[in-house]
GROMACS .gro file of C-alpha atoms in nm:
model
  303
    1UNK     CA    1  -0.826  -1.396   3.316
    2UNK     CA    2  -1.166  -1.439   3.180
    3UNK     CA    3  -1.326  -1.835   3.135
    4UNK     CA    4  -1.335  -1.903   2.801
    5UNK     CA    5  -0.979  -2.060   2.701
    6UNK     CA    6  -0.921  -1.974   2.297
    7UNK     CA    7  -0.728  -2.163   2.002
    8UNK     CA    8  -0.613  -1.911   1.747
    9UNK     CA    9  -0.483  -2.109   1.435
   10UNK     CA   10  -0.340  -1.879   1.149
   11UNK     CA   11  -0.099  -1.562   1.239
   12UNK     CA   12  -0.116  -1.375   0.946
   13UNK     CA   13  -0.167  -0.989   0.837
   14UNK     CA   14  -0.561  -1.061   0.979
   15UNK     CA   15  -0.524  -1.357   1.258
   16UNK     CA   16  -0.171  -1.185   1.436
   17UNK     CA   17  -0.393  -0.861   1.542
   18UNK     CA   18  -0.712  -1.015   1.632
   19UNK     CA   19  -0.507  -1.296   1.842
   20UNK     CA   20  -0.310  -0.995   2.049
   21UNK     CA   21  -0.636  -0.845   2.063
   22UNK     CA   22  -0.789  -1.131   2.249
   23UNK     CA   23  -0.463  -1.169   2.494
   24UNK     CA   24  -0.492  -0.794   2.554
   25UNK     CA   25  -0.883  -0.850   2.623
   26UNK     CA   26  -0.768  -1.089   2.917
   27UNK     CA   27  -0.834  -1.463   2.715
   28UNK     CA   28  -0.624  -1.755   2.745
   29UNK     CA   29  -0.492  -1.821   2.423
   30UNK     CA   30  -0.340  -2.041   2.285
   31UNK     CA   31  -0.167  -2.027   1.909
   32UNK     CA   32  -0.090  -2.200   1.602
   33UNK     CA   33   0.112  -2.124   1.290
   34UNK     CA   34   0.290  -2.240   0.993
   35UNK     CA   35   0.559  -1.991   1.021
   36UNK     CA   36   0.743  -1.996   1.391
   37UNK     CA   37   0.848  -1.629   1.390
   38UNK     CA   38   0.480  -1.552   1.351
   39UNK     CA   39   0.383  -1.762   1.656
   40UNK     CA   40   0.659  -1.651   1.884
   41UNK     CA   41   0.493  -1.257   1.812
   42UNK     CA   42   0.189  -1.383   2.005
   43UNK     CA   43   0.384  -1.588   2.210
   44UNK     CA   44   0.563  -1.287   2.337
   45UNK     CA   45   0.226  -1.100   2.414
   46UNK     CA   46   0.143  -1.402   2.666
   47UNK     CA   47   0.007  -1.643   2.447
   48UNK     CA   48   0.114  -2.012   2.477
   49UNK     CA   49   0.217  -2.250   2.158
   50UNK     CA   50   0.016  -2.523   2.029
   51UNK     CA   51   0.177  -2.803   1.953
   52UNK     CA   52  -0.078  -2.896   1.677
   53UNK     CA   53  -0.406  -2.845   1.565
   54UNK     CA   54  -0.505  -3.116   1.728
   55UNK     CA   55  -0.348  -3.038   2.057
   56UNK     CA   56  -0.487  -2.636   2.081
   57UNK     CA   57  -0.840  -2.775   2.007
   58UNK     CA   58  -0.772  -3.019   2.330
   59UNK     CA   59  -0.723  -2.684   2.549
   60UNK     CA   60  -0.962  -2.480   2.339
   61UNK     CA   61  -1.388  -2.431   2.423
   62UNK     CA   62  -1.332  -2.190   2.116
   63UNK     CA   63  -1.105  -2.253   1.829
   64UNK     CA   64  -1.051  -1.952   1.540
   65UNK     CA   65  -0.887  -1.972   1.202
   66UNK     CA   66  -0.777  -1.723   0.989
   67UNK     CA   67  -0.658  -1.921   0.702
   68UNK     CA   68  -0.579  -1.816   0.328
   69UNK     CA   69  -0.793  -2.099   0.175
   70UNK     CA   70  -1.020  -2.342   0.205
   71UNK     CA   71  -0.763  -2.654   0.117
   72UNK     CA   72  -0.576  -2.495   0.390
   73UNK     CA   73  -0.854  -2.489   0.589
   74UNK     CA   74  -0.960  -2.859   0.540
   75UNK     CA   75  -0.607  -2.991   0.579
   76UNK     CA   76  -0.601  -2.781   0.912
   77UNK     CA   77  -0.943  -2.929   1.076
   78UNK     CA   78  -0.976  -3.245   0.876
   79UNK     CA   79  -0.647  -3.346   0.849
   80UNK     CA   80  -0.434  -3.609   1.043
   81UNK     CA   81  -0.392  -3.415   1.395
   82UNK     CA   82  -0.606  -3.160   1.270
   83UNK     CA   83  -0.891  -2.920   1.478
   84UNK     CA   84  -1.116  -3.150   1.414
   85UNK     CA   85  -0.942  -3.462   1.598
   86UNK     CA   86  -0.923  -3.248   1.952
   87UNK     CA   87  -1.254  -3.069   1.945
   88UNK     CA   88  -1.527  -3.190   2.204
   89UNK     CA   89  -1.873  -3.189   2.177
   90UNK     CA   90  -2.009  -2.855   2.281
   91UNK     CA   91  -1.695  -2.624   2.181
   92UNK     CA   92  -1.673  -2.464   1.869
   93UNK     CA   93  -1.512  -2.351   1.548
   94UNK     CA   94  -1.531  -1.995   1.431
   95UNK     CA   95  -1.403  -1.967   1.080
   96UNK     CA   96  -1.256  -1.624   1.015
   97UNK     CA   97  -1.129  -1.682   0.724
   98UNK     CA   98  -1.214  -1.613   0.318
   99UNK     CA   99  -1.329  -1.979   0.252
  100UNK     CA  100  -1.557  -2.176   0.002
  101UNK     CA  101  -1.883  -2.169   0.135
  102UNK     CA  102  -1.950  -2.535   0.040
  103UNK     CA  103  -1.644  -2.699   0.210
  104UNK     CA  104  -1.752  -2.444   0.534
  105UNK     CA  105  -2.113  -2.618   0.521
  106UNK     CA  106  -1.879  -2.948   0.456
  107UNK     CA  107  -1.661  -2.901   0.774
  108UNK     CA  108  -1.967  -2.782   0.989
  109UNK     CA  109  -2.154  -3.129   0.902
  110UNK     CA  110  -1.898  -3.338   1.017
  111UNK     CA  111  -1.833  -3.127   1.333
  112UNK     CA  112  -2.190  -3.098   1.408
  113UNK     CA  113  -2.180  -3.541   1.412
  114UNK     CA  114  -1.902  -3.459   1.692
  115UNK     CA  115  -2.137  -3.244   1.902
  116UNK     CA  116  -1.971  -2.930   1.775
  117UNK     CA  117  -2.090  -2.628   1.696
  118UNK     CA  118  -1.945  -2.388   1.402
  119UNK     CA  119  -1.985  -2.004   1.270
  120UNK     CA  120  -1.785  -1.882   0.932
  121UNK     CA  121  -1.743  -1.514   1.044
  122UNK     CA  122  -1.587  -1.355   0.765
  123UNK     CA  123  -1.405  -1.008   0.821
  124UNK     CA  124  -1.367  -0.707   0.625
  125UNK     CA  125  -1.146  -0.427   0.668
  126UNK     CA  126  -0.787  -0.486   0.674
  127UNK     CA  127  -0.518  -0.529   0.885
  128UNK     CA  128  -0.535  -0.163   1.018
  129UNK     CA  129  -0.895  -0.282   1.130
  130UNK     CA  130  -0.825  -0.601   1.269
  131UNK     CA  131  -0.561  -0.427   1.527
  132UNK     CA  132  -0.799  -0.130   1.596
  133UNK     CA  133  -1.132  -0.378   1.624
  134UNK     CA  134  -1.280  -0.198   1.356
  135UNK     CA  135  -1.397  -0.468   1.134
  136UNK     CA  136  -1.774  -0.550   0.977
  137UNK     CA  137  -1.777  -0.951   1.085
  138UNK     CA  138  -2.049  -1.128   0.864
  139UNK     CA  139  -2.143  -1.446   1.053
  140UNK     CA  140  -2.335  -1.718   0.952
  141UNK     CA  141  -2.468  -2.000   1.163
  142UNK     CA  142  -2.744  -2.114   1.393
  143UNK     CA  143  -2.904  -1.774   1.559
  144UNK     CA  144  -2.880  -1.936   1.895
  145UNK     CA  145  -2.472  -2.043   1.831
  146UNK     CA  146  -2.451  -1.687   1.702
  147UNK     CA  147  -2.612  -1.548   2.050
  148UNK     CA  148  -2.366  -1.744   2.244
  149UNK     CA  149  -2.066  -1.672   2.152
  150UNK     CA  150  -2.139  -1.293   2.000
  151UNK     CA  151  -1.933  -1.195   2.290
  152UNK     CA  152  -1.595  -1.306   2.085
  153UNK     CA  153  -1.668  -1.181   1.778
  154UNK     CA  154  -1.747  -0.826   1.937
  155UNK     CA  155  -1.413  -0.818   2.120
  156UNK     CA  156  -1.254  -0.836   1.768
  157UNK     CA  157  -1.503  -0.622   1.536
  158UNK     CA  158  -1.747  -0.312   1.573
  159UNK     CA  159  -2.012  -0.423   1.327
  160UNK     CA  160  -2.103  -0.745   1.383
  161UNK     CA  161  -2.365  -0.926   1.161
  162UNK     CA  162  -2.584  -1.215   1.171
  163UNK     CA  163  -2.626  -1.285   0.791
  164UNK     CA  164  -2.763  -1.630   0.766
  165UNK     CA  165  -2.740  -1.966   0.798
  166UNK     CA  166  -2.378  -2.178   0.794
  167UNK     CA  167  -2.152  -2.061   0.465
  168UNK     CA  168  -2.344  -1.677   0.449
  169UNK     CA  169  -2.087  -1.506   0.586
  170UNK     CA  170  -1.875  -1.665   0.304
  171UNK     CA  171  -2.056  -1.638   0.087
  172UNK     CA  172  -2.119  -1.270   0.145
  173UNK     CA  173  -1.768  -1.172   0.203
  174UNK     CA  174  -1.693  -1.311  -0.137
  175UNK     CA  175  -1.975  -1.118  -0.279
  176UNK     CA  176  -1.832  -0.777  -0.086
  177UNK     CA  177  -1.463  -0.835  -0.250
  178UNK     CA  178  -1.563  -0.890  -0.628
  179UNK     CA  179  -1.759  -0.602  -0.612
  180UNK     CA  180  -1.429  -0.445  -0.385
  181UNK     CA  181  -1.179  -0.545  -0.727
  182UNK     CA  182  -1.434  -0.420  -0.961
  183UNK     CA  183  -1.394  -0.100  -0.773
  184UNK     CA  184  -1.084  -0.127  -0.775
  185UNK     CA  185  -0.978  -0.130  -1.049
  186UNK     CA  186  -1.200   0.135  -1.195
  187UNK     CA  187  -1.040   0.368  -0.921
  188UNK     CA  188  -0.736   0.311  -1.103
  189UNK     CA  189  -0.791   0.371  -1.456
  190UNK     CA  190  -0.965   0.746  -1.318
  191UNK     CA  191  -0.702   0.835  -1.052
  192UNK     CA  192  -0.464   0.755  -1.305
  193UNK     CA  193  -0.652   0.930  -1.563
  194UNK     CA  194  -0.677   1.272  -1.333
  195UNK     CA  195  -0.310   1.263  -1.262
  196UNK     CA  196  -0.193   1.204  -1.692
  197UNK     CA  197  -0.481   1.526  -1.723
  198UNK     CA  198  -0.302   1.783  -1.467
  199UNK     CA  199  -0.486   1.717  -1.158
  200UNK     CA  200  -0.281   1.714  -0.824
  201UNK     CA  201  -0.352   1.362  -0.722
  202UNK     CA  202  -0.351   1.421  -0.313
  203UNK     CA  203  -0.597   1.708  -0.442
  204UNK     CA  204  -0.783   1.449  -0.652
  205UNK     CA  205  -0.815   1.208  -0.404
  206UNK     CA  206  -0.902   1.437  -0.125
  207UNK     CA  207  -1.229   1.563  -0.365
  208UNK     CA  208  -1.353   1.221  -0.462
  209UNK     CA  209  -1.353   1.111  -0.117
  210UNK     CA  210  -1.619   1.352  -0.024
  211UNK     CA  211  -1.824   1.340  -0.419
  212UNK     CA  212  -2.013   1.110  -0.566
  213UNK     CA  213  -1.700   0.854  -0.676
  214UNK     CA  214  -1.609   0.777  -0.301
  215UNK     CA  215  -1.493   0.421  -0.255
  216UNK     CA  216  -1.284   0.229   0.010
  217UNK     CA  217  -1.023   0.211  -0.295
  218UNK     CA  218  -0.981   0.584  -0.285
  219UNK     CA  219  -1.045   0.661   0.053
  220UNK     CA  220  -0.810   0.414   0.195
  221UNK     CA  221  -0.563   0.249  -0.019
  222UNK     CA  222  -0.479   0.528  -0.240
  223UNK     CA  223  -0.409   0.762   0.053
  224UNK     CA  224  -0.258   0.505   0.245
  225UNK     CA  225  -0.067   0.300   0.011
  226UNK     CA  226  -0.032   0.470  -0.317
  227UNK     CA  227   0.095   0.849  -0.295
  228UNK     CA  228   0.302   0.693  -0.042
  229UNK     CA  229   0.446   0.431  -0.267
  230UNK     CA  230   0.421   0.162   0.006
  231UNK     CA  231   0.295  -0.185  -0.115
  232UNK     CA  232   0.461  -0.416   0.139
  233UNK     CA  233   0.226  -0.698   0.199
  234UNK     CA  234  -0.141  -0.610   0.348
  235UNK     CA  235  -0.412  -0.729   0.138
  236UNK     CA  236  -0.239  -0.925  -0.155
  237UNK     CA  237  -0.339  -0.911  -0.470
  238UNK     CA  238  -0.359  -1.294  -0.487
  239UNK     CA  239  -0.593  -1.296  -0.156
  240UNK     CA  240  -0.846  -1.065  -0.378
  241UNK     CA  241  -0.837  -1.313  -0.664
  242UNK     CA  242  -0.906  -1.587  -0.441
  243UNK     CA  243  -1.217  -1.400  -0.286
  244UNK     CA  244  -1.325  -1.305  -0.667
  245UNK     CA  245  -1.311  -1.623  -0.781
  246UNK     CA  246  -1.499  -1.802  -0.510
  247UNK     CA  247  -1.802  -1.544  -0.597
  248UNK     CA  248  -1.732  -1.595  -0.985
  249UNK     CA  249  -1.755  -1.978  -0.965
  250UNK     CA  250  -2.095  -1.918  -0.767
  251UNK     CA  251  -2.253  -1.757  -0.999
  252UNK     CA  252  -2.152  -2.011  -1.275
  253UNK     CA  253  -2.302  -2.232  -1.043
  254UNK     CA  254  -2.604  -2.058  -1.067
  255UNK     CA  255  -2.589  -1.981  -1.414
  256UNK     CA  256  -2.537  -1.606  -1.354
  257UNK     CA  257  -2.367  -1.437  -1.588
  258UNK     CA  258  -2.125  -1.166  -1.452
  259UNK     CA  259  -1.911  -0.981  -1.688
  260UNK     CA  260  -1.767  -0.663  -1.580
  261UNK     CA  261  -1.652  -0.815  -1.226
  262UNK     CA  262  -1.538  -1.094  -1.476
  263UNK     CA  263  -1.326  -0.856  -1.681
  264UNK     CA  264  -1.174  -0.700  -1.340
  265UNK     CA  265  -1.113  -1.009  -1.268
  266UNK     CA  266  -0.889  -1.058  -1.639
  267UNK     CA  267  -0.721  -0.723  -1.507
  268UNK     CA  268  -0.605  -0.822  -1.162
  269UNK     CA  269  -0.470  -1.190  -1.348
  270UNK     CA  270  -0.270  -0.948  -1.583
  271UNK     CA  271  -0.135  -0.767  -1.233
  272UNK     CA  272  -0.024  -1.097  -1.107
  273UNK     CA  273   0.134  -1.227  -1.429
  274UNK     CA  274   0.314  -0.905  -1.386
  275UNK     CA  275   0.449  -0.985  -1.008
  276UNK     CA  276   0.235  -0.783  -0.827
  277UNK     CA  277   0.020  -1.070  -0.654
  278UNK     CA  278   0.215  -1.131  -0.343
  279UNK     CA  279   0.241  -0.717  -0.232
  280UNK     CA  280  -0.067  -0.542  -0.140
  281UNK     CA  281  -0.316  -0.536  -0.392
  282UNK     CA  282  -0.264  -0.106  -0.443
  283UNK     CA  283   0.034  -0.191  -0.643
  284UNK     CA  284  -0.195  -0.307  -0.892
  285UNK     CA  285  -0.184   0.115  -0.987
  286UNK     CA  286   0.144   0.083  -1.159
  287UNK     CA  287  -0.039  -0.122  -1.483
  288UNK     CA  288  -0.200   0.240  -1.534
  289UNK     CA  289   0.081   0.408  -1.426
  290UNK     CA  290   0.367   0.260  -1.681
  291UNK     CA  291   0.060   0.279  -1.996
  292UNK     CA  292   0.008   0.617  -1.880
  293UNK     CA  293   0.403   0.790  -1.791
  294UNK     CA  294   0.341   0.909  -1.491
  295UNK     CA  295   0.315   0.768  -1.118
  296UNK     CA  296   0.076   0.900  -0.834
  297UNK     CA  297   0.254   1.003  -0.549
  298UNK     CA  298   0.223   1.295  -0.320
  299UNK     CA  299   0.097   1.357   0.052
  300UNK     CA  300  -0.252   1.307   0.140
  301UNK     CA  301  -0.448   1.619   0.193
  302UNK     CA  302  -0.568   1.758   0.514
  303UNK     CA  303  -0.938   1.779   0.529
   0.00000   0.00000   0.00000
């Protein structure tokens, strides 16, 4: 078993496959969740249970999260029995979560009076790419922290990024998703479009993927999710209106106006008044679908 001992707090579509991926790697790990069947998953892998925040940071040099949002977050390490409580000077906290880059700079000034080190080291690329460690990981943090403890963040990703200082990895996952929903939801109104004009939509999608309108939306989610009419929970549709509305609120901090990702943003509210927010985020194609009278379905084509 390799030195480092590792806390893994959050179990979730994301944190489950990156925390078997670290037991497989040959890491003692130890886990916390919210919801026991998630924990006894990784438990069953040969990970052991925390008892608490507080209690995995005790065993932990290296504590992740993977945590839906940053009140979560705060209540996790700053809370009563929380991270922050069993973390000793010269471990550290890796934030792997979507988060508020101002309470990450928040959490890493009060760790840093404890001695402690932190990274935010956001992830992009699903749940198929946490398992497969196939991820882009946008860290930010201290070049030197980053140096040290690369190591982790390669066992769980294949492009790994320095991209500045504490909260840039944040900040620039937040950036990557509003322009992701904008995408988005432009791939739907045309896919939806093709398929009311004629068009064979596994056909369709097969094209755009290798034209000029090629997008993760169309190369991924529509040939995963969509002609297969499978929108169990990945990627919610709430988790990418969290992400656009951390990078919407920055730029009213900065007195940037931004109004098509803000009208994408309108759309994907109207998808969640409609009860798609808690399935993945693909399901958003039946708004077009229902205006439109007809539904995209079909095999994906063979390249």
């Amino acid at each position: 078993m390799k030195e480092q001992k590792i806390g893994f707090i959050g179990l979730g579509n994301m944190g489950a496959p990156m925390a078997k991926n670290l037991v497989k790697a040959g890491y003692g790990l130890t886990v916390f969740d919210a919801v026991d069947k998630a924990v006894e998953e990784i438990a069953a892998v040969g990970a052991k249970r925390g008892a608490s925040p507080k209690e995995l940071a005790e065993k932990s040099d290296i504590v992740i999260l993977s945590l839906p949002t940053s009140k979560i977050i705060e209540s996790v390490v700053l809370g009563e029995n929380g991270v922050a409580e069993g973390l000793r000077a010269g471990s550290i906290l890796i934030d792997m979560s979507s988060a508020e880059p101002s309470s990450t700079r928040k959490i890493a000034k009060i760790l840093a009076e404890k001695g402690v080190d932190m990274m935010d080291a956001a992830i992009s690329g699903g749940p198929a790419g946490a398992s497969e460690r196939k991820m882009s990981i946008m860290a930010g943090g201290q070049k030197e922290v980053f140096e040290k403890y690369r190591f982790i963040l390669d066992e769980l990703g294949n492009n790994v990024f320095l991209v500045g200082a504490i909260g840039a990895g944040h900040t620039l996952k937040s950036v990557n998703n509003l322009l992701y929903g904008a995408i988005f939801v432009a791939s739907c109104e045309a896919v939806v479009l093709g398929v009311k004009a004629g068009l064979d939509p596994s056909v369709m999608l097969d094209v755009i993927s290798k034209s000029a309108g090629r997008n993760f939306a169309v190369d991924v989610k529509f040939k995963t999710n969509v002609l297969s009419r499978d929108f169990k929970p990945g990627f919610s549709l709430d988790l990418l209106h969290k992400d656009m509305a951390i990078a919407l609120n920055m730029a009213k901090e900065l007195n940037y106006p931004i109004s098509l990702c803000s009208y994408a943003q309108d759309i994907i509210t109207e998808g969640q008044i409609r009860g798609y927010g808690k399935h993945d985020h693909s399901e958003m194609v039946k708004k077009y679908e229902e205006f439109a009278d007809v539904v995209v379905k079909g095999q994906p084509c063979v390249a």
